[in-house]
Amino acid sequence: MTSQPTTKTTGNDRGGPGEPGGPGGSGGAHDSGLQAGLKNRHLSMIAIGGVIGAGLFVGSSSGIATAGPGILLSYALVGTLVVLVMRMLGEMSAANPTSGSFSAHADRALGSWAGFSIGWLYWFFWVVVLAVEATAGAVILEGWIPAVPQWGWALIVMLVLTATNLVSVGSYGEFEFWFAGIKVVAIAAFIVIGGLAVFGLLPGVDSEQAGLSNLTAHGGFLPHGAGAILTGVLLVVFSFMGSEIATLAAGESENPQQAVTKATNSIIWRVAVFYLGSILVVVSLLPWDSKSITDDGSYVAALDSLGIPHAGQIMNFIVLTSVLSCLNSGLYTASRMAFSLGQRGDAPKGFARTTGRGVPRTAILVSVLFGFVAVFFNYKFPDSVFLFLVNSSGAVALFVWLVICFSQLRMRKIIQAEAPEKLVVKMWLYPYLTWATAALIVFILGYMLTDTEHDGRTTILLSLLVAAVVLVIAFVKEKTRGKRRAAEAAQARDEVPAG
C-alpha cells in the first residue's frame, strides 16, 4: 500500500460506473491509499454506538423539563428524520462507499461547490466537538483525580486518542468497539432494570412513584402544550449527530457495501431502543417535573430512584465513556473528511497522503491541532471566542442532512442511468419522502429563528454566517479553477503544430 493517494476525482472530473469516483465503483479503502483495517465487529459497534452521543445522557433533562413526557414525541420526530436521512445516505454510500461519504456524493450530484462547502463545514463541526468533549471528560477526571488540573486532563485525553488514531484504523476501531460496547451495555441494562421497576417487578422500588401513570398524572402528557414538542426538537436534534459515521468508516472495511447496508437497515431499532426506550423509562420512573431530574440529570435521578448506590459516579463513568467515544470518532471523522477533501483537490494535497499503514497522518494532525486551539479558546475565552465557535457550528448537522436530501434526489437518477445494479439500498417512496424530509429540515431551521430562550436564533444565524463564508470561498475557488483549466486548454491548442 503506497503512501501516495491514487488519482483523485474532482467535481469536474468524475469517474463513471466502476471507477472510484463513479456510482458503480467501490470508492473504498483500496482505491484511495487507506487500508481496510476495520473488522465486521468494529463496524457493527460503530454503527450501534455512533447514534448514542453523550448528549443523550447530559442534555435530555432540559428537554424533559421543557416538554414533559411529550419529549418522547420530540425524540420520535427527530428519530424519524434521522432514519430517513440515513436511508438516503445508505442508498448513495452502498452504491459508492467512500471516506468522504455525503461530501463526495454532494460533489458528484450537486457540484464541487457543494462537496467543498459541506465537507469543510462538517470538519469544522467535529474539531469544535473535540474541544467540547475533551473539556467535558476533563471535568469528570479532575473530580476523580484533582491532583491533575483540568487542562492537563484535556491534554492527556486528546494526546492518547490522537496516538490511537495515528497507529492504524484498526486501533481506532478497537477502541471504539469497547467504548461503544460499554455505552450499549449500560443503556440496555438501564432499560431492563428500569422497565422491571416501572411494572413493579423490581423489589425495593417505591411503586407509588414509578409507573406508566407518570406519563399523564402531572399536568398531562403535554403539560406545556403541543408547541413544546417543537421546542423539544431543537433541544434533542443535535444529540443524534454521529449516525452517519458508519458510512464514512465503511470505506475502510473489507466489504463496504455490506457494512453500509447493515448499518442503514439497523438504524430504526437503534433509535427506537436507545433513545425512545431509555427516555420512556426515565419519564416513567419519575414525574417529569421532579426536581432531581433538573438538579442531578435525568439518568442519575432515575438510577437514584431505583436505590442504586453511587448512581452519580456510575453515570459519570458512562458519560466519560461516551465522551471518549465521541472524541475518538470525532477525530477519526474529521481526519477522513479532510483526507477526502484533499483527494478531490478541495484541501491541501498533503491531507490525502497516507502512511504505510494507510493512516492519513497529516489530516489527523491538522484536525487535532485545531481541536487543541479550540480547547485553548475554551479555557481562555469561554464566553466569547469559544461560544462563537460552538454556536456557529451548531446547525451544521441540519445543513448536512439537507444536503444529503438534495444529493440523493440527483444521485438516484445518476445511479439508475449508469449502474442500476448498485441500488441495493433504496429510499422509500422516492422522491416524495425525500422532498418531505427536506421540507421538515427547512421547517426546523426556520423554527430555530424564533427560539430566543435556548439560543436557537443565535445558533442558526451564526451557522448561516459561517456557511455563507465557506460558500463564497467555494465559488471563488471554482471560478479560479475554471479559468485555470480554460487557460491550460488554450495553451494546449496553441502548442498543437499546424497541418
CSV table of C-alpha atoms in Angstrom, one decimal:
chain,number,residue,atom,x,y,z
A,1,MET,CA,0.0,0.0,0.0
A,2,THR,CA,1.6,3.2,-1.2
A,3,SER,CA,1.7,6.3,0.9
A,4,GLN,CA,0.6,8.4,-2.0
A,5,PRO,CA,-3.0,8.7,-3.0
A,6,THR,CA,-4.2,7.4,-6.3
A,7,THR,CA,-5.5,9.8,-9.0
A,8,LYS,CA,-8.4,11.8,-7.5
A,9,THR,CA,-11.7,12.7,-9.0
A,10,THR,CA,-12.9,16.3,-8.7
A,11,GLY,CA,-16.2,18.0,-9.2
A,12,ASN,CA,-15.4,18.4,-12.9
A,13,ASP,CA,-13.6,15.1,-13.5
A,14,ARG,CA,-15.8,12.4,-12.1
A,15,GLY,CA,-15.5,8.8,-12.8
A,16,GLY,CA,-18.1,6.6,-14.4
A,17,PRO,CA,-19.5,3.3,-13.1
A,18,GLY,CA,-16.9,1.0,-11.8
A,19,GLU,CA,-14.4,3.8,-11.2
A,20,PRO,CA,-13.6,5.2,-7.7
A,21,GLY,CA,-15.4,8.4,-8.5
A,22,GLY,CA,-18.4,6.9,-10.1
A,23,PRO,CA,-21.5,5.4,-8.6
A,24,GLY,CA,-20.5,1.9,-9.6
A,25,GLY,CA,-17.1,2.0,-8.1
A,26,SER,CA,-16.2,0.7,-4.7
A,27,GLY,CA,-14.7,4.1,-3.8
A,28,GLY,CA,-13.3,2.3,-0.7
A,29,ALA,CA,-10.0,2.0,1.0
A,30,HIS,CA,-8.3,0.1,-1.8
A,31,ASP,CA,-8.8,2.9,-4.2
A,32,SER,CA,-7.6,5.7,-2.0
A,33,GLY,CA,-4.5,4.7,-0.1
A,34,LEU,CA,-6.5,3.9,3.1
A,35,GLN,CA,-6.4,0.3,4.3
A,36,ALA,CA,-9.3,-2.0,5.0
A,37,GLY,CA,-8.5,-2.3,8.7
A,38,LEU,CA,-11.9,-2.3,10.2
A,39,LYS,CA,-13.5,-5.7,11.1
A,40,ASN,CA,-17.2,-6.5,11.0
A,41,ARG,CA,-17.5,-6.4,14.8
A,42,HIS,CA,-15.9,-2.9,14.7
A,43,LEU,CA,-18.3,-1.6,12.1
A,44,SER,CA,-21.3,-3.2,13.9
A,45,MET,CA,-20.4,-1.5,17.2
A,46,ILE,CA,-19.5,1.8,15.4
A,47,ALA,CA,-23.0,1.8,13.8
A,48,ILE,CA,-24.7,1.0,17.1
A,49,GLY,CA,-22.7,3.3,19.3
A,50,GLY,CA,-22.5,6.1,16.8
A,51,VAL,CA,-26.1,7.0,17.4
A,52,ILE,CA,-25.6,7.2,21.1
A,53,GLY,CA,-23.9,10.5,22.0
A,54,ALA,CA,-23.0,12.0,25.4
A,55,GLY,CA,-25.8,14.5,24.7
A,56,LEU,CA,-28.4,11.7,25.4
A,57,PHE,CA,-27.1,11.4,28.9
A,58,VAL,CA,-26.3,15.1,29.6
A,59,GLY,CA,-28.9,17.0,27.6
A,60,SER,CA,-32.1,15.0,28.0
A,61,SER,CA,-33.0,16.6,31.3
A,62,SER,CA,-33.6,20.1,29.7
A,63,GLY,CA,-35.8,18.5,27.1
A,64,ILE,CA,-37.9,16.7,29.7
A,65,ALA,CA,-38.2,20.0,31.7
A,66,THR,CA,-39.4,21.8,28.6
A,67,ALA,CA,-41.8,19.3,27.0
A,68,GLY,CA,-42.6,16.9,29.9
A,69,PRO,CA,-43.4,13.3,28.8
A,70,GLY,CA,-44.2,14.8,25.4
A,71,ILE,CA,-40.4,14.9,24.9
A,72,LEU,CA,-40.9,11.3,23.6
A,73,LEU,CA,-42.7,12.8,20.6
A,74,SER,CA,-39.7,15.2,20.1
A,75,TYR,CA,-37.3,12.3,20.1
A,76,ALA,CA,-39.7,10.3,17.8
A,77,LEU,CA,-39.9,13.1,15.3
A,78,VAL,CA,-36.1,13.7,15.2
A,79,GLY,CA,-35.5,9.9,15.2
A,80,THR,CA,-37.8,9.5,12.2
A,81,LEU,CA,-35.9,12.3,10.5
A,82,VAL,CA,-32.5,10.6,11.2
A,83,VAL,CA,-33.9,7.3,9.9
A,84,LEU,CA,-35.0,8.9,6.6
A,85,VAL,CA,-31.8,10.8,6.1
A,86,MET,CA,-29.7,7.7,6.9
A,87,ARG,CA,-31.8,5.7,4.4
A,88,MET,CA,-30.9,8.3,1.7
A,89,LEU,CA,-27.2,8.3,2.7
A,90,GLY,CA,-27.2,4.5,2.8
A,91,GLU,CA,-28.6,4.4,-0.8
A,92,MET,CA,-25.7,6.5,-2.0
A,93,SER,CA,-23.0,5.0,0.2
A,94,ALA,CA,-23.9,1.4,-0.7
A,95,ALA,CA,-23.5,2.3,-4.3
A,96,ASN,CA,-20.3,4.1,-3.8
A,97,PRO,CA,-18.7,3.7,-0.3
A,98,THR,CA,-16.1,6.3,0.3
A,99,SER,CA,-14.3,8.0,3.2
A,100,GLY,CA,-15.9,11.3,2.0
A,101,SER,CA,-19.4,9.9,2.4
A,102,PHE,CA,-22.1,12.6,1.9
A,103,SER,CA,-19.5,15.3,0.9
A,104,ALA,CA,-18.2,13.1,-2.0
A,105,HIS,CA,-21.8,12.3,-3.0
A,106,ALA,CA,-22.7,16.0,-3.0
A,107,ASP,CA,-19.6,16.7,-5.1
A,108,ARG,CA,-20.8,14.4,-7.8
A,109,ALA,CA,-24.5,15.1,-7.6
A,110,LEU,CA,-24.7,18.8,-7.0
A,111,GLY,CA,-21.2,20.1,-8.0
A,112,SER,CA,-17.8,20.6,-6.4
A,113,TRP,CA,-19.0,23.7,-4.6
A,114,ALA,CA,-21.5,21.6,-2.6
A,115,GLY,CA,-18.9,18.9,-1.7
A,116,PHE,CA,-16.3,21.5,-0.8
A,117,SER,CA,-18.8,23.5,1.4
A,118,ILE,CA,-20.5,20.7,3.3
A,119,GLY,CA,-17.1,18.9,3.7
A,120,TRP,CA,-15.4,21.8,5.4
A,121,LEU,CA,-18.5,22.7,7.5
A,122,TYR,CA,-18.6,19.1,8.7
A,123,TRP,CA,-14.9,19.1,9.5
A,124,PHE,CA,-15.3,22.4,11.4
A,125,PHE,CA,-18.2,20.9,13.4
A,126,TRP,CA,-16.1,18.0,14.6
A,127,VAL,CA,-13.0,19.9,15.5
A,128,VAL,CA,-15.2,22.1,17.8
A,129,VAL,CA,-16.8,18.9,19.2
A,130,LEU,CA,-13.3,17.7,20.0
A,131,ALA,CA,-12.8,20.7,22.3
A,132,VAL,CA,-16.3,20.4,23.9
A,133,GLU,CA,-15.9,16.6,24.6
A,134,ALA,CA,-12.3,16.9,25.8
A,135,THR,CA,-13.3,19.6,28.3
A,136,ALA,CA,-16.3,17.5,29.5
A,137,GLY,CA,-14.1,14.5,30.0
A,138,ALA,CA,-11.5,16.6,31.8
A,139,VAL,CA,-14.2,17.8,34.3
A,140,ILE,CA,-15.1,14.3,35.3
A,141,LEU,CA,-11.5,13.1,35.5
A,142,GLU,CA,-10.5,16.1,37.6
A,143,GLY,CA,-13.3,15.2,40.0
A,144,TRP,CA,-11.8,11.8,40.4
A,145,ILE,CA,-8.1,12.8,40.5
A,146,PRO,CA,-7.9,16.5,41.4
A,147,ALA,CA,-4.1,16.5,41.5
A,148,VAL,CA,-4.1,16.8,37.7
A,149,PRO,CA,-5.6,20.2,36.6
A,150,GLN,CA,-8.5,20.2,34.2
A,151,TRP,CA,-6.4,21.4,31.2
A,152,GLY,CA,-3.9,18.7,31.9
A,153,TRP,CA,-6.6,16.0,31.7
A,154,ALA,CA,-7.9,17.6,28.4
A,155,LEU,CA,-4.4,17.4,27.0
A,156,ILE,CA,-3.9,13.8,28.1
A,157,VAL,CA,-7.1,12.6,26.7
A,158,MET,CA,-6.5,14.4,23.3
A,159,LEU,CA,-2.9,13.0,23.1
A,160,VAL,CA,-3.9,9.4,23.9
A,161,LEU,CA,-6.7,9.3,21.3
A,162,THR,CA,-4.5,11.1,18.7
A,163,ALA,CA,-1.9,8.4,19.2
A,164,THR,CA,-4.6,5.7,18.8
A,165,ASN,CA,-5.8,7.2,15.5
A,166,LEU,CA,-2.2,7.6,14.2
A,167,VAL,CA,-1.3,3.9,14.8
A,168,SER,CA,-3.9,2.4,12.4
A,169,VAL,CA,-7.6,2.4,11.6
A,170,GLY,CA,-7.7,-0.9,13.4
A,171,SER,CA,-6.7,0.6,16.7
A,172,TYR,CA,-9.4,3.3,16.3
A,173,GLY,CA,-11.9,0.5,15.6
A,174,GLU,CA,-10.8,-1.5,18.6
A,175,PHE,CA,-11.0,1.5,21.0
A,176,GLU,CA,-14.4,2.4,19.6
A,177,PHE,CA,-15.6,-1.2,19.9
A,178,TRP,CA,-15.0,-1.1,23.6
A,179,PHE,CA,-16.2,2.5,24.2
A,180,ALA,CA,-19.4,1.9,22.3
A,181,GLY,CA,-19.8,-1.5,23.9
A,182,ILE,CA,-19.9,0.0,27.4
A,183,LYS,CA,-22.5,2.6,26.3
A,184,VAL,CA,-24.7,-0.1,24.7
A,185,VAL,CA,-24.5,-2.5,27.7
A,186,ALA,CA,-25.1,0.4,30.1
A,187,ILE,CA,-28.3,1.6,28.3
A,188,ALA,CA,-29.6,-1.9,27.7
A,189,ALA,CA,-29.1,-2.7,31.5
A,190,PHE,CA,-30.8,0.6,32.4
A,191,ILE,CA,-33.8,-0.1,30.2
A,192,VAL,CA,-34.2,-3.7,31.5
A,193,ILE,CA,-33.8,-2.7,35.2
A,194,GLY,CA,-35.9,0.4,34.8
A,195,GLY,CA,-38.6,-1.5,32.9
A,196,LEU,CA,-38.9,-4.0,35.6
A,197,ALA,CA,-39.3,-1.2,38.2
A,198,VAL,CA,-41.9,0.5,36.1
A,199,PHE,CA,-44.1,-2.6,36.1
A,200,GLY,CA,-43.5,-3.3,39.8
A,201,LEU,CA,-41.3,-6.3,39.3
A,202,LEU,CA,-38.1,-4.9,40.9
A,203,PRO,CA,-38.0,-5.2,44.7
A,204,GLY,CA,-37.3,-2.2,46.9
A,205,VAL,CA,-38.7,0.5,44.5
A,206,ASP,CA,-41.4,2.9,45.5
A,207,SER,CA,-44.3,1.7,43.4
A,208,GLU,CA,-46.3,4.9,44.0
A,209,GLN,CA,-43.6,6.9,42.3
A,210,ALA,CA,-42.7,4.6,39.5
A,211,GLY,CA,-45.2,3.6,36.8
A,212,LEU,CA,-46.7,4.5,33.4
A,213,SER,CA,-49.1,6.8,35.2
A,214,ASN,CA,-46.2,9.3,35.3
A,215,LEU,CA,-46.8,9.9,31.6
A,216,THR,CA,-50.1,11.6,32.3
A,217,ALA,CA,-50.5,12.3,36.0
A,218,HIS,CA,-48.6,15.5,36.4
A,219,GLY,CA,-50.3,18.0,34.1
A,220,GLY,CA,-50.9,15.6,31.3
A,221,PHE,CA,-48.7,14.1,28.5
A,222,LEU,CA,-48.2,17.6,27.1
A,223,PRO,CA,-48.2,19.9,30.2
A,224,HIS,CA,-46.8,22.9,28.3
A,225,GLY,CA,-48.9,22.4,25.2
A,226,ALA,CA,-48.2,20.9,21.7
A,227,GLY,CA,-45.8,23.7,20.9
A,228,ALA,CA,-43.3,22.4,23.4
A,229,ILE,CA,-42.8,19.4,21.1
A,230,LEU,CA,-41.0,21.6,18.6
A,231,THR,CA,-39.0,23.3,21.3
A,232,GLY,CA,-38.0,19.9,22.4
A,233,VAL,CA,-36.9,19.1,18.9
A,234,LEU,CA,-34.4,21.9,19.0
A,235,LEU,CA,-33.0,20.6,22.3
A,236,VAL,CA,-32.6,17.0,21.2
A,237,VAL,CA,-31.8,17.2,17.5
A,238,PHE,CA,-28.1,17.7,18.0
A,239,SER,CA,-27.7,14.6,20.2
A,240,PHE,CA,-28.3,12.5,17.1
A,241,MET,CA,-25.3,13.8,15.2
A,242,GLY,CA,-22.9,10.9,14.6
A,243,SER,CA,-25.3,8.4,12.9
A,244,GLU,CA,-23.5,9.0,9.6
A,245,ILE,CA,-20.1,7.9,10.9
A,246,ALA,CA,-20.7,4.3,9.9
A,247,THR,CA,-20.9,5.3,6.3
A,248,LEU,CA,-17.5,7.0,6.5
A,249,ALA,CA,-15.9,4.1,8.3
A,250,ALA,CA,-17.3,1.6,5.9
A,251,GLY,CA,-14.8,2.8,3.3
A,252,GLU,CA,-12.1,1.2,5.3
A,253,SER,CA,-13.7,-2.2,5.7
A,254,GLU,CA,-13.3,-5.4,3.6
A,255,ASN,CA,-16.9,-5.3,2.4
A,256,PRO,CA,-18.1,-1.7,2.5
A,257,GLN,CA,-21.3,-2.2,0.6
A,258,GLN,CA,-22.5,-4.9,3.1
A,259,ALA,CA,-21.4,-2.7,6.0
A,260,VAL,CA,-23.3,0.3,4.8
A,261,THR,CA,-26.4,-1.8,4.1
A,262,LYS,CA,-26.3,-3.4,7.5
A,263,ALA,CA,-25.9,0.0,9.3
A,264,THR,CA,-28.7,1.6,7.3
A,265,ASN,CA,-31.1,-1.2,7.9
A,266,SER,CA,-30.5,-1.3,11.7
A,267,ILE,CA,-30.9,2.5,12.3
A,268,ILE,CA,-34.6,2.1,13.1
A,269,TRP,CA,-34.3,-0.3,16.0
A,270,ARG,CA,-31.2,1.6,17.3
A,271,VAL,CA,-33.1,4.9,17.5
A,272,ALA,CA,-36.2,3.2,18.9
A,273,VAL,CA,-34.3,1.2,21.7
A,274,PHE,CA,-31.6,3.5,22.8
A,275,TYR,CA,-33.4,6.9,22.6
A,276,LEU,CA,-37.1,6.3,22.8
A,277,GLY,CA,-36.7,3.2,25.1
A,278,SER,CA,-34.4,4.8,27.6
A,279,ILE,CA,-36.2,8.2,27.7
A,280,LEU,CA,-39.6,6.3,28.2
A,281,VAL,CA,-38.0,4.5,31.2
A,282,VAL,CA,-36.8,7.9,32.7
A,283,VAL,CA,-40.2,9.7,32.4
A,284,SER,CA,-42.0,6.5,33.7
A,285,LEU,CA,-39.7,6.1,36.8
A,286,LEU,CA,-40.1,9.7,37.9
A,287,PRO,CA,-42.6,12.5,37.5
A,288,TRP,CA,-41.3,14.8,34.6
A,289,ASP,CA,-41.3,17.8,36.9
A,290,SER,CA,-39.2,16.1,39.6
A,291,LYS,CA,-36.6,18.5,41.0
A,292,SER,CA,-34.0,15.7,40.9
A,293,ILE,CA,-34.2,15.5,37.1
A,294,THR,CA,-33.1,19.1,36.8
A,295,ASP,CA,-30.6,19.1,39.6
A,296,ASP,CA,-28.9,15.7,39.1
A,297,GLY,CA,-29.6,14.9,35.4
A,298,SER,CA,-32.3,12.6,34.1
A,299,TYR,CA,-30.4,9.3,34.2
A,300,VAL,CA,-28.7,9.9,37.6
A,301,ALA,CA,-32.1,10.8,39.0
A,302,ALA,CA,-33.6,7.7,37.6
A,303,LEU,CA,-30.8,5.5,39.0
A,304,ASP,CA,-31.2,7.2,42.4
A,305,SER,CA,-34.9,6.4,42.4
A,306,LEU,CA,-34.1,2.7,42.0
A,307,GLY,CA,-32.0,2.9,45.1
A,308,ILE,CA,-28.8,2.0,43.2
A,309,PRO,CA,-25.8,3.2,45.3
A,310,HIS,CA,-23.3,5.6,43.8
A,311,ALA,CA,-25.6,6.4,40.9
A,312,GLY,CA,-23.8,9.7,40.2
A,313,GLN,CA,-20.4,8.0,39.9
A,314,ILE,CA,-21.8,5.2,37.8
A,315,MET,CA,-23.3,7.7,35.4
A,316,ASN,CA,-20.1,9.8,35.4
A,317,PHE,CA,-18.2,6.7,34.2
A,318,ILE,CA,-20.8,6.0,31.4
A,319,VAL,CA,-20.7,9.7,30.4
A,320,LEU,CA,-16.9,9.6,30.4
A,321,THR,CA,-17.0,6.6,28.1
A,322,SER,CA,-19.4,8.3,25.8
A,323,VAL,CA,-17.2,11.4,25.8
A,324,LEU,CA,-14.1,9.3,24.9
A,325,SER,CA,-16.1,7.5,22.2
A,326,CYS,CA,-17.2,10.8,20.8
A,327,LEU,CA,-13.7,12.2,20.9
A,328,ASN,CA,-12.3,9.1,19.2
A,329,SER,CA,-14.9,9.1,16.5
A,330,GLY,CA,-14.8,12.8,16.1
A,331,LEU,CA,-11.0,12.8,15.4
A,332,TYR,CA,-11.4,9.9,13.0
A,333,THR,CA,-14.3,11.5,11.2
A,334,ALA,CA,-12.7,14.9,10.9
A,335,SER,CA,-9.5,13.4,9.5
A,336,ARG,CA,-11.3,11.2,7.0
A,337,MET,CA,-13.3,14.2,5.7
A,338,ALA,CA,-10.1,16.2,5.4
A,339,PHE,CA,-8.5,13.3,3.6
A,340,SER,CA,-11.4,13.1,1.2
A,341,LEU,CA,-11.3,16.9,0.6
A,342,GLY,CA,-7.5,16.6,-0.1
A,343,GLN,CA,-8.2,13.8,-2.6
A,344,ARG,CA,-10.7,15.9,-4.5
A,345,GLY,CA,-8.4,18.9,-4.6
A,346,ASP,CA,-10.5,20.8,-2.1
A,347,ALA,CA,-7.8,20.8,0.6
A,348,PRO,CA,-4.0,20.8,0.5
A,349,LYS,CA,-2.6,17.7,-1.2
A,350,GLY,CA,-0.8,16.7,1.9
A,351,PHE,CA,-4.1,15.8,3.5
A,352,ALA,CA,-4.6,13.0,1.0
A,353,ARG,CA,-1.2,11.3,1.8
A,354,THR,CA,-1.2,8.1,3.9
A,355,THR,CA,1.4,6.3,5.8
A,356,GLY,CA,2.4,2.7,5.1
A,357,ARG,CA,-0.4,1.6,7.5
A,358,GLY,CA,-2.9,3.5,5.5
A,359,VAL,CA,-3.3,6.4,8.0
A,360,PRO,CA,-3.8,9.9,6.8
A,361,ARG,CA,-1.3,11.3,9.3
A,362,THR,CA,-1.3,15.0,8.1
A,363,ALA,CA,-5.1,15.1,8.1
A,364,ILE,CA,-5.2,13.7,11.7
A,365,LEU,CA,-2.5,16.1,13.0
A,366,VAL,CA,-4.1,19.2,11.4
A,367,SER,CA,-7.5,18.2,12.8
A,368,VAL,CA,-6.3,17.6,16.3
A,369,LEU,CA,-4.2,20.9,16.1
A,370,PHE,CA,-7.4,22.9,15.5
A,371,GLY,CA,-9.0,20.8,18.3
A,372,PHE,CA,-6.2,22.0,20.7
A,373,VAL,CA,-6.7,25.6,19.6
A,374,ALA,CA,-10.4,25.3,20.3
A,375,VAL,CA,-9.6,23.8,23.8
A,376,PHE,CA,-7.4,26.8,24.4
A,377,PHE,CA,-10.2,29.2,23.5
A,378,ASN,CA,-12.5,27.3,25.8
A,379,TYR,CA,-10.2,27.9,28.8
A,380,LYS,CA,-9.0,31.4,27.8
A,381,PHE,CA,-12.1,32.9,26.1
A,382,PRO,CA,-15.1,30.7,27.1
A,383,ASP,CA,-17.8,33.3,26.8
A,384,SER,CA,-16.6,35.0,23.6
A,385,VAL,CA,-14.4,33.1,21.0
A,386,PHE,CA,-15.3,29.6,22.1
A,387,LEU,CA,-19.0,30.4,22.5
A,388,PHE,CA,-18.9,31.8,18.9
A,389,LEU,CA,-17.3,28.5,17.7
A,390,VAL,CA,-19.9,26.4,19.4
A,391,ASN,CA,-22.9,28.4,18.2
A,392,SER,CA,-21.5,28.8,14.6
A,393,SER,CA,-21.2,25.1,14.2
A,394,GLY,CA,-24.4,24.2,16.0
A,395,ALA,CA,-26.7,24.0,12.9
A,396,VAL,CA,-24.2,22.1,10.7
A,397,ALA,CA,-26.0,18.8,11.5
A,398,LEU,CA,-29.1,20.1,9.8
A,399,PHE,CA,-27.2,21.6,6.9
A,400,VAL,CA,-25.6,18.1,6.3
A,401,TRP,CA,-28.9,16.4,6.4
A,402,LEU,CA,-30.4,18.9,4.0
A,403,VAL,CA,-27.5,18.4,1.5
A,404,ILE,CA,-28.0,14.6,1.8
A,405,CYS,CA,-31.6,15.0,0.7
A,406,PHE,CA,-30.8,17.1,-2.3
A,407,SER,CA,-27.8,14.9,-3.2
A,408,GLN,CA,-30.0,11.8,-3.1
A,409,LEU,CA,-32.6,13.3,-5.4
A,410,ARG,CA,-30.0,13.8,-8.1
A,411,MET,CA,-27.8,10.8,-7.4
A,412,ARG,CA,-30.7,8.3,-7.7
A,413,LYS,CA,-31.0,9.3,-11.4
A,414,ILE,CA,-27.3,9.0,-11.9
A,415,ILE,CA,-27.0,5.6,-10.4
A,416,GLN,CA,-30.1,4.3,-12.3
A,417,ALA,CA,-28.6,5.6,-15.6
A,418,GLU,CA,-25.0,4.3,-15.0
A,419,ALA,CA,-25.1,1.4,-12.6
A,420,PRO,CA,-28.6,0.3,-11.5
A,421,GLU,CA,-27.3,-2.9,-10.1
A,422,LYS,CA,-25.7,-0.9,-7.3
A,423,LEU,CA,-29.1,0.2,-5.9
A,424,VAL,CA,-29.0,-2.4,-3.1
A,425,VAL,CA,-30.5,0.1,-0.6
A,426,LYS,CA,-33.4,2.3,-1.8
A,427,MET,CA,-35.0,5.3,-0.3
A,428,TRP,CA,-38.7,4.6,0.5
A,429,LEU,CA,-41.3,6.4,-1.6
A,430,TYR,CA,-38.7,8.3,-3.7
A,431,PRO,CA,-38.9,11.2,-4.4
A,432,TYR,CA,-41.9,12.2,-2.3
A,433,LEU,CA,-40.5,11.2,1.1
A,434,THR,CA,-37.1,12.8,0.2
A,435,TRP,CA,-38.9,16.1,-0.5
A,436,ALA,CA,-41.0,15.8,2.7
A,437,THR,CA,-37.8,15.2,4.7
A,438,ALA,CA,-36.1,18.2,3.2
A,439,ALA,CA,-39.2,20.3,3.9
A,440,LEU,CA,-39.2,19.2,7.6
A,441,ILE,CA,-35.5,20.1,8.0
A,442,VAL,CA,-36.1,23.6,6.5
A,443,PHE,CA,-39.1,24.0,8.9
A,444,ILE,CA,-36.9,23.2,11.8
A,445,LEU,CA,-34.2,25.6,10.7
A,446,GLY,CA,-36.9,28.3,10.3
A,447,TYR,CA,-38.4,27.5,13.7
A,448,MET,CA,-34.9,27.9,15.3
A,449,LEU,CA,-35.1,31.6,14.2
A,450,THR,CA,-38.0,32.1,16.6
A,451,ASP,CA,-36.2,30.5,19.5
A,452,THR,CA,-34.6,33.1,21.7
A,453,GLU,CA,-34.9,31.2,25.0
A,454,HIS,CA,-32.5,28.4,24.1
A,455,ASP,CA,-30.2,30.4,21.8
A,456,GLY,CA,-31.7,28.8,18.7
A,457,ARG,CA,-31.8,32.1,16.8
A,458,THR,CA,-28.1,32.9,17.6
A,459,THR,CA,-27.1,29.4,16.6
A,460,ILE,CA,-28.8,29.4,13.2
A,461,LEU,CA,-27.7,33.0,12.4
A,462,LEU,CA,-24.0,32.3,13.2
A,463,SER,CA,-24.1,28.9,11.5
A,464,LEU,CA,-25.5,30.6,8.4
A,465,LEU,CA,-22.8,33.2,8.5
A,466,VAL,CA,-20.1,30.6,8.6
A,467,ALA,CA,-21.8,28.6,5.8
A,468,ALA,CA,-22.0,31.8,3.7
A,469,VAL,CA,-18.3,32.4,4.1
A,470,VAL,CA,-17.5,28.8,3.1
A,471,LEU,CA,-19.8,29.0,0.1
A,472,VAL,CA,-18.2,32.2,-1.1
A,473,ILE,CA,-14.7,30.5,-0.8
A,474,ALA,CA,-16.1,27.5,-2.7
A,475,PHE,CA,-17.5,29.6,-5.6
A,476,VAL,CA,-14.3,31.7,-5.8
A,477,LYS,CA,-12.2,28.5,-5.9
A,478,GLU,CA,-14.5,27.0,-8.6
A,479,LYS,CA,-14.2,30.1,-10.7
A,480,THR,CA,-10.4,30.2,-10.3
A,481,ARG,CA,-10.2,26.5,-11.2
A,482,GLY,CA,-12.4,27.1,-14.3
A,483,LYS,CA,-10.2,29.9,-15.5
A,484,ARG,CA,-7.0,27.9,-14.9
A,485,ARG,CA,-8.4,25.0,-16.9
A,486,ALA,CA,-9.5,27.3,-19.7
A,487,ALA,CA,-6.0,28.8,-19.9
A,488,GLU,CA,-4.4,25.3,-19.9
A,489,ALA,CA,-6.8,24.2,-22.7
A,490,ALA,CA,-6.0,27.3,-24.7
A,491,GLN,CA,-2.2,26.8,-24.2
A,492,ALA,CA,-2.6,23.1,-25.3
A,493,ARG,CA,-4.4,24.2,-28.5
A,494,ASP,CA,-1.6,26.8,-29.3
A,495,GLU,CA,1.0,24.1,-28.9
A,496,VAL,CA,-0.6,21.8,-31.4
A,497,PRO,CA,1.5,22.0,-34.6
A,498,ALA,CA,-0.3,23.3,-37.7
A,499,GLY,CA,-1.1,20.9,-40.5
